[in-house]
Amino acid sequence: DPRGSADALWQIAQSARTDLPILSGSLLLYLCGRFEYFVRQLVSTVVDDLVDRANTYDELPLALRKEVLARTLQISQSPTKFNYDATGASALAAQLADNLSGRNDASGSVSVDANAVTITESNLRSEVLVDLFRRVGIANLWDTLGKQLPLRTYLGEVTEDGCKRAAIARLDDIMSERNKVAHPVGVINFPDAASVEEVARFFETLAQELVGLALAPR
């Protein structure tokens, strides 16, 4: 009976949760976005702390001063690309000029736009994470993270080098999956709920270690 078959198919279709894979994919994008935002805010906090402790612009770490110069020029060339308008880009350039001339030092304060220092042009893959922390003078990021017991325990790695390699691979895999969901080409396999939950746990573990590293006395 064609009608009976159609009714049966309709009933089955009502119980199928076709929205869940798409929801999981959306949650993956959200988690990656929040993690990237967290990292930038954390690095910005380090920038602000370094600026607060500096009496003159020249007292800032050389790595940070190089980034201020590079990012200011980058923003000046393409303001809208980095969510700045012409006025904001001009203000950054004027701030840099004051820093280099020592005018800010003379006023008793040093000014640096922490948001400008943390701009990137790609997703937060392992090498981008290294670059962001290097900008504020924190080197050997993955070597240090590989030594952290909570991260080693989470990843099930006994050795520091094994933890380092596993953490790098996991972050890069997550960002690759994120890009596939955000920019689908052909057939896409959305992550399931369990996979998204694991991403959240990994980000939480990694984030806690990054906080400890960023806020450690230097």
PDB file of C-alpha atoms in Angstrom:
ATOM      1  CA  ASP A   1       0.000   0.000   0.000  1.00  0.00           C
ATOM      2  CA  PRO A   2       1.809   3.181  -1.154  1.00  0.00           C
ATOM      3  CA  ARG A   3      -0.141   5.353   1.259  1.00  0.00           C
ATOM      4  CA  GLY A   4       0.696   3.082   4.199  1.00  0.00           C
ATOM      5  CA  SER A   5       4.374   3.173   3.225  1.00  0.00           C
ATOM      6  CA  ALA A   6       4.285   6.970   2.993  1.00  0.00           C
ATOM      7  CA  ASP A   7       2.666   7.229   6.425  1.00  0.00           C
ATOM      8  CA  ALA A   8       5.310   4.944   7.922  1.00  0.00           C
ATOM      9  CA  LEU A   9       8.099   6.996   6.348  1.00  0.00           C
ATOM     10  CA  TRP A  10       6.521  10.178   7.687  1.00  0.00           C
ATOM     11  CA  GLN A  11       6.435   8.798  11.220  1.00  0.00           C
ATOM     12  CA  ILE A  12      10.091   7.780  11.011  1.00  0.00           C
ATOM     13  CA  ALA A  13      11.051  11.188   9.652  1.00  0.00           C
ATOM     14  CA  GLN A  14       9.425  12.930  12.613  1.00  0.00           C
ATOM     15  CA  SER A  15      11.687  11.080  15.040  1.00  0.00           C
ATOM     16  CA  ALA A  16      14.886  11.759  13.099  1.00  0.00           C
ATOM     17  CA  ARG A  17      16.949  14.558  14.671  1.00  0.00           C
ATOM     18  CA  THR A  18      18.575  15.944  11.536  1.00  0.00           C
ATOM     19  CA  ASP A  19      19.306  19.193  13.360  1.00  0.00           C
ATOM     20  CA  LEU A  20      21.769  17.697  15.836  1.00  0.00           C
ATOM     21  CA  PRO A  21      24.805  17.390  13.522  1.00  0.00           C
ATOM     22  CA  ILE A  22      24.374  21.016  12.456  1.00  0.00           C
ATOM     23  CA  LEU A  23      23.970  22.056  16.085  1.00  0.00           C
ATOM     24  CA  SER A  24      27.165  20.216  17.014  1.00  0.00           C
ATOM     25  CA  GLY A  25      28.992  21.953  14.179  1.00  0.00           C
ATOM     26  CA  SER A  26      27.724  25.325  15.393  1.00  0.00           C
ATOM     27  CA  LEU A  27      28.878  24.550  18.916  1.00  0.00           C
ATOM     28  CA  LEU A  28      32.322  23.658  17.592  1.00  0.00           C
ATOM     29  CA  LEU A  29      32.559  27.034  15.863  1.00  0.00           C
ATOM     30  CA  TYR A  30      31.417  28.739  19.056  1.00  0.00           C
ATOM     31  CA  LEU A  31      33.981  26.937  21.224  1.00  0.00           C
ATOM     32  CA  CYS A  32      36.834  27.754  18.848  1.00  0.00           C
ATOM     33  CA  GLY A  33      35.752  31.378  18.698  1.00  0.00           C
ATOM     34  CA  ARG A  34      35.531  31.680  22.464  1.00  0.00           C
ATOM     35  CA  PHE A  35      38.928  30.035  22.921  1.00  0.00           C
ATOM     36  CA  GLU A  36      40.537  32.425  20.437  1.00  0.00           C
ATOM     37  CA  TYR A  37      38.882  35.371  22.194  1.00  0.00           C
ATOM     38  CA  PHE A  38      40.101  34.086  25.567  1.00  0.00           C
ATOM     39  CA  VAL A  39      43.701  33.777  24.328  1.00  0.00           C
ATOM     40  CA  ARG A  40      43.696  37.290  22.888  1.00  0.00           C
ATOM     41  CA  GLN A  41      42.264  38.693  26.112  1.00  0.00           C
ATOM     42  CA  LEU A  42      44.871  36.820  28.128  1.00  0.00           C
ATOM     43  CA  VAL A  43      47.726  38.163  26.005  1.00  0.00           C
ATOM     44  CA  SER A  44      46.167  41.627  26.204  1.00  0.00           C
ATOM     45  CA  THR A  45      46.241  41.346  29.990  1.00  0.00           C
ATOM     46  CA  VAL A  46      49.964  40.594  29.838  1.00  0.00           C
ATOM     47  CA  VAL A  47      50.484  43.607  27.561  1.00  0.00           C
ATOM     48  CA  ASP A  48      48.624  45.884  29.976  1.00  0.00           C
ATOM     49  CA  ASP A  49      50.646  44.552  32.898  1.00  0.00           C
ATOM     50  CA  LEU A  50      53.947  45.164  31.092  1.00  0.00           C
ATOM     51  CA  VAL A  51      52.854  48.686  30.176  1.00  0.00           C
ATOM     52  CA  ASP A  52      51.764  49.443  33.754  1.00  0.00           C
ATOM     53  CA  ARG A  53      55.189  48.401  35.063  1.00  0.00           C
ATOM     54  CA  ALA A  54      57.168  50.406  32.504  1.00  0.00           C
ATOM     55  CA  ASN A  55      58.272  53.951  33.266  1.00  0.00           C
ATOM     56  CA  THR A  56      59.346  54.572  29.676  1.00  0.00           C
ATOM     57  CA  TYR A  57      58.544  53.017  26.330  1.00  0.00           C
ATOM     58  CA  ASP A  58      62.124  51.721  26.038  1.00  0.00           C
ATOM     59  CA  GLU A  59      61.598  49.665  29.209  1.00  0.00           C
ATOM     60  CA  LEU A  60      59.038  47.483  27.443  1.00  0.00           C
ATOM     61  CA  PRO A  61      60.369  44.132  26.175  1.00  0.00           C
ATOM     62  CA  LEU A  62      61.946  44.414  22.743  1.00  0.00           C
ATOM     63  CA  ALA A  63      59.601  41.742  21.375  1.00  0.00           C
ATOM     64  CA  LEU A  64      56.581  43.803  22.404  1.00  0.00           C
ATOM     65  CA  ARG A  65      57.958  47.025  20.920  1.00  0.00           C
ATOM     66  CA  LYS A  66      58.583  45.261  17.612  1.00  0.00           C
ATOM     67  CA  GLU A  67      55.001  43.992  17.588  1.00  0.00           C
ATOM     68  CA  VAL A  68      53.573  47.423  18.355  1.00  0.00           C
ATOM     69  CA  LEU A  69      55.450  48.808  15.359  1.00  0.00           C
ATOM     70  CA  ALA A  70      54.544  45.941  13.024  1.00  0.00           C
ATOM     71  CA  ARG A  71      50.848  45.804  13.969  1.00  0.00           C
ATOM     72  CA  THR A  72      50.415  49.587  13.863  1.00  0.00           C
ATOM     73  CA  LEU A  73      51.802  49.692  10.324  1.00  0.00           C
ATOM     74  CA  GLN A  74      49.673  46.706   9.364  1.00  0.00           C
ATOM     75  CA  ILE A  75      46.506  48.349  10.648  1.00  0.00           C
ATOM     76  CA  SER A  76      47.385  51.672   9.012  1.00  0.00           C
ATOM     77  CA  GLN A  77      47.650  49.965   5.627  1.00  0.00           C
ATOM     78  CA  SER A  78      44.315  48.095   5.897  1.00  0.00           C
ATOM     79  CA  PRO A  79      42.204  49.454   8.776  1.00  0.00           C
ATOM     80  CA  THR A  80      38.923  47.750   7.900  1.00  0.00           C
ATOM     81  CA  LYS A  81      40.607  44.372   7.549  1.00  0.00           C
ATOM     82  CA  PHE A  82      41.369  44.508  11.271  1.00  0.00           C
ATOM     83  CA  ASN A  83      38.091  46.151  12.355  1.00  0.00           C
ATOM     84  CA  TYR A  84      39.527  49.653  12.667  1.00  0.00           C
ATOM     85  CA  ASP A  85      38.244  52.788  11.015  1.00  0.00           C
ATOM     86  CA  ALA A  86      40.423  55.546   9.604  1.00  0.00           C
ATOM     87  CA  THR A  87      40.205  57.555  12.822  1.00  0.00           C
ATOM     88  CA  GLY A  88      41.234  54.610  14.976  1.00  0.00           C
ATOM     89  CA  ALA A  89      44.137  53.769  12.671  1.00  0.00           C
ATOM     90  CA  SER A  90      45.344  57.385  12.774  1.00  0.00           C
ATOM     91  CA  ALA A  91      45.130  57.385  16.573  1.00  0.00           C
ATOM     92  CA  LEU A  92      47.294  54.257  16.698  1.00  0.00           C
ATOM     93  CA  ALA A  93      49.874  55.844  14.430  1.00  0.00           C
ATOM     94  CA  ALA A  94      49.925  58.980  16.595  1.00  0.00           C
ATOM     95  CA  GLN A  95      50.317  56.843  19.723  1.00  0.00           C
ATOM     96  CA  LEU A  96      53.274  55.045  18.160  1.00  0.00           C
ATOM     97  CA  ALA A  97      54.862  58.355  17.194  1.00  0.00           C
ATOM     98  CA  ASP A  98      54.476  59.635  20.756  1.00  0.00           C
ATOM     99  CA  ASN A  99      56.028  56.444  22.124  1.00  0.00           C
ATOM    100  CA  LEU A 100      59.002  56.575  19.785  1.00  0.00           C
ATOM    101  CA  SER A 101      59.616  60.261  20.416  1.00  0.00           C
ATOM    102  CA  GLY A 102      59.325  59.876  24.172  1.00  0.00           C
ATOM    103  CA  ARG A 103      56.377  62.259  24.492  1.00  0.00           C
ATOM    104  CA  ASN A 104      54.346  59.642  26.395  1.00  0.00           C
ATOM    105  CA  ASP A 105      57.325  59.062  28.700  1.00  0.00           C
ATOM    106  CA  ALA A 106      57.463  62.769  29.471  1.00  0.00           C
ATOM    107  CA  SER A 107      53.829  62.722  30.580  1.00  0.00           C
ATOM    108  CA  GLY A 108      54.590  59.959  33.081  1.00  0.00           C
ATOM    109  CA  SER A 109      52.721  57.177  31.279  1.00  0.00           C
ATOM    110  CA  VAL A 110      53.261  54.715  28.451  1.00  0.00           C
ATOM    111  CA  SER A 111      50.377  53.932  26.085  1.00  0.00           C
ATOM    112  CA  VAL A 112      49.985  50.756  24.036  1.00  0.00           C
ATOM    113  CA  ASP A 113      46.805  49.436  22.420  1.00  0.00           C
ATOM    114  CA  ALA A 114      46.746  45.816  23.615  1.00  0.00           C
ATOM    115  CA  ASN A 115      44.068  44.862  21.087  1.00  0.00           C
ATOM    116  CA  ALA A 116      46.310  45.945  18.237  1.00  0.00           C
ATOM    117  CA  VAL A 117      49.150  43.809  19.562  1.00  0.00           C
ATOM    118  CA  THR A 118      46.969  40.671  19.484  1.00  0.00           C
ATOM    119  CA  ILE A 119      45.601  40.863  15.948  1.00  0.00           C
ATOM    120  CA  THR A 120      46.123  37.788  13.753  1.00  0.00           C
ATOM    121  CA  GLU A 121      45.211  36.853  10.214  1.00  0.00           C
ATOM    122  CA  SER A 122      44.442  33.164  10.735  1.00  0.00           C
ATOM    123  CA  ASN A 123      42.792  30.778  13.159  1.00  0.00           C
ATOM    124  CA  LEU A 124      44.492  29.896  16.401  1.00  0.00           C
ATOM    125  CA  ARG A 125      46.568  26.960  15.261  1.00  0.00           C
ATOM    126  CA  SER A 126      49.553  25.877  17.334  1.00  0.00           C
ATOM    127  CA  GLU A 127      52.044  28.148  15.571  1.00  0.00           C
ATOM    128  CA  VAL A 128      49.723  31.169  15.900  1.00  0.00           C
ATOM    129  CA  LEU A 129      49.369  30.498  19.623  1.00  0.00           C
ATOM    130  CA  VAL A 130      53.174  30.453  19.903  1.00  0.00           C
ATOM    131  CA  ASP A 131      53.412  33.733  17.973  1.00  0.00           C
ATOM    132  CA  LEU A 132      50.886  35.518  20.201  1.00  0.00           C
ATOM    133  CA  PHE A 133      52.744  34.642  23.397  1.00  0.00           C
ATOM    134  CA  ARG A 134      56.107  35.413  21.820  1.00  0.00           C
ATOM    135  CA  ARG A 135      54.869  38.966  21.241  1.00  0.00           C
ATOM    136  CA  VAL A 136      54.851  39.541  25.000  1.00  0.00           C
ATOM    137  CA  GLY A 137      58.189  37.858  25.613  1.00  0.00           C
ATOM    138  CA  ILE A 138      56.930  34.362  26.505  1.00  0.00           C
ATOM    139  CA  ALA A 139      59.073  31.898  24.554  1.00  0.00           C
ATOM    140  CA  ASN A 140      59.178  28.090  24.322  1.00  0.00           C
ATOM    141  CA  LEU A 141      55.419  27.923  24.842  1.00  0.00           C
ATOM    142  CA  TRP A 142      54.812  24.295  23.893  1.00  0.00           C
ATOM    143  CA  ASP A 143      57.926  23.082  25.702  1.00  0.00           C
ATOM    144  CA  THR A 144      56.596  24.667  28.881  1.00  0.00           C
ATOM    145  CA  LEU A 145      53.059  23.388  28.366  1.00  0.00           C
ATOM    146  CA  GLY A 146      54.380  19.883  27.782  1.00  0.00           C
ATOM    147  CA  LYS A 147      55.734  19.867  31.336  1.00  0.00           C
ATOM    148  CA  GLN A 148      52.363  20.573  32.944  1.00  0.00           C
ATOM    149  CA  LEU A 149      50.928  17.565  34.753  1.00  0.00           C
ATOM    150  CA  PRO A 150      47.207  18.391  34.216  1.00  0.00           C
ATOM    151  CA  LEU A 151      47.732  18.579  30.457  1.00  0.00           C
ATOM    152  CA  ARG A 152      49.818  15.394  30.423  1.00  0.00           C
ATOM    153  CA  THR A 153      47.152  13.614  32.468  1.00  0.00           C
ATOM    154  CA  TYR A 154      44.341  14.767  30.198  1.00  0.00           C
ATOM    155  CA  LEU A 155      46.166  13.690  27.049  1.00  0.00           C
ATOM    156  CA  GLY A 156      47.360  10.445  28.620  1.00  0.00           C
ATOM    157  CA  GLU A 157      50.996  11.219  27.891  1.00  0.00           C
ATOM    158  CA  VAL A 158      53.808  10.148  30.215  1.00  0.00           C
ATOM    159  CA  THR A 159      56.651  12.196  28.774  1.00  0.00           C
ATOM    160  CA  GLU A 160      56.955  15.949  28.345  1.00  0.00           C
ATOM    161  CA  ASP A 161      57.798  15.624  24.668  1.00  0.00           C
ATOM    162  CA  GLY A 162      54.871  13.291  24.098  1.00  0.00           C
ATOM    163  CA  CYS A 163      52.523  15.770  25.762  1.00  0.00           C
ATOM    164  CA  LYS A 164      53.918  18.624  23.696  1.00  0.00           C
ATOM    165  CA  ARG A 165      53.424  16.766  20.414  1.00  0.00           C
ATOM    166  CA  ALA A 166      49.963  15.496  21.372  1.00  0.00           C
ATOM    167  CA  ALA A 167      48.747  18.935  22.454  1.00  0.00           C
ATOM    168  CA  ILE A 168      50.000  20.575  19.263  1.00  0.00           C
ATOM    169  CA  ALA A 169      48.368  17.888  17.126  1.00  0.00           C
ATOM    170  CA  ARG A 170      45.071  18.130  19.023  1.00  0.00           C
ATOM    171  CA  LEU A 171      44.823  21.910  18.681  1.00  0.00           C
ATOM    172  CA  ASP A 172      45.677  21.796  14.977  1.00  0.00           C
ATOM    173  CA  ASP A 173      43.137  19.003  14.392  1.00  0.00           C
ATOM    174  CA  ILE A 174      40.417  21.023  16.121  1.00  0.00           C
ATOM    175  CA  MET A 175      41.165  24.117  14.061  1.00  0.00           C
ATOM    176  CA  SER A 176      41.209  22.070  10.855  1.00  0.00           C
ATOM    177  CA  GLU A 177      37.806  20.637  11.774  1.00  0.00           C
ATOM    178  CA  ARG A 178      36.600  24.135  12.556  1.00  0.00           C
ATOM    179  CA  ASN A 179      37.617  25.348   9.099  1.00  0.00           C
ATOM    180  CA  LYS A 180      35.835  22.431   7.422  1.00  0.00           C
ATOM    181  CA  VAL A 181      32.615  23.299   9.249  1.00  0.00           C
ATOM    182  CA  ALA A 182      32.953  27.038   8.633  1.00  0.00           C
ATOM    183  CA  HIS A 183      33.877  26.671   4.948  1.00  0.00           C
ATOM    184  CA  PRO A 184      32.317  23.407   3.740  1.00  0.00           C
ATOM    185  CA  VAL A 185      33.386  21.988   0.407  1.00  0.00           C
ATOM    186  CA  GLY A 186      31.340  19.085  -0.911  1.00  0.00           C
ATOM    187  CA  VAL A 187      30.057  16.581   1.634  1.00  0.00           C
ATOM    188  CA  ILE A 188      30.907  17.487   5.211  1.00  0.00           C
ATOM    189  CA  ASN A 189      30.873  15.213   8.237  1.00  0.00           C
ATOM    190  CA  PHE A 190      29.705  17.264  11.196  1.00  0.00           C
ATOM    191  CA  PRO A 191      31.194  16.372  14.597  1.00  0.00           C
ATOM    192  CA  ASP A 192      28.990  14.456  17.012  1.00  0.00           C
ATOM    193  CA  ALA A 193      28.074  15.662  20.492  1.00  0.00           C
ATOM    194  CA  ALA A 194      30.768  13.574  22.193  1.00  0.00           C
ATOM    195  CA  SER A 195      33.462  15.099  19.983  1.00  0.00           C
ATOM    196  CA  VAL A 196      32.331  18.621  20.806  1.00  0.00           C
ATOM    197  CA  GLU A 197      32.311  17.837  24.522  1.00  0.00           C
ATOM    198  CA  GLU A 198      35.885  16.568  24.250  1.00  0.00           C
ATOM    199  CA  VAL A 199      36.922  19.793  22.496  1.00  0.00           C
ATOM    200  CA  ALA A 200      35.445  21.786  25.386  1.00  0.00           C
ATOM    201  CA  ARG A 201      37.372  19.702  27.935  1.00  0.00           C
ATOM    202  CA  PHE A 202      40.627  20.078  25.995  1.00  0.00           C
ATOM    203  CA  PHE A 203      40.201  23.846  25.706  1.00  0.00           C
ATOM    204  CA  GLU A 204      39.422  24.082  29.427  1.00  0.00           C
ATOM    205  CA  THR A 205      42.558  22.132  30.364  1.00  0.00           C
ATOM    206  CA  LEU A 206      44.768  24.072  27.958  1.00  0.00           C
ATOM    207  CA  ALA A 207      43.294  27.409  29.018  1.00  0.00           C
ATOM    208  CA  GLN A 208      44.050  26.783  32.693  1.00  0.00           C
ATOM    209  CA  GLU A 209      47.693  26.094  31.877  1.00  0.00           C
ATOM    210  CA  LEU A 210      47.928  29.174  29.665  1.00  0.00           C
ATOM    211  CA  VAL A 211      46.592  31.351  32.483  1.00  0.00           C
ATOM    212  CA  GLY A 212      49.190  29.998  34.876  1.00  0.00           C
ATOM    213  CA  LEU A 213      51.943  30.606  32.343  1.00  0.00           C
ATOM    214  CA  ALA A 214      50.797  34.126  31.434  1.00  0.00           C
ATOM    215  CA  LEU A 215      50.399  35.266  35.024  1.00  0.00           C
ATOM    216  CA  ALA A 216      53.606  33.700  36.337  1.00  0.00           C
ATOM    217  CA  PRO A 217      56.086  36.258  37.756  1.00  0.00           C
ATOM    218  CA  ARG A 218      58.721  37.368  35.238  1.00  0.00           C
TER     219      ARG A 218
END
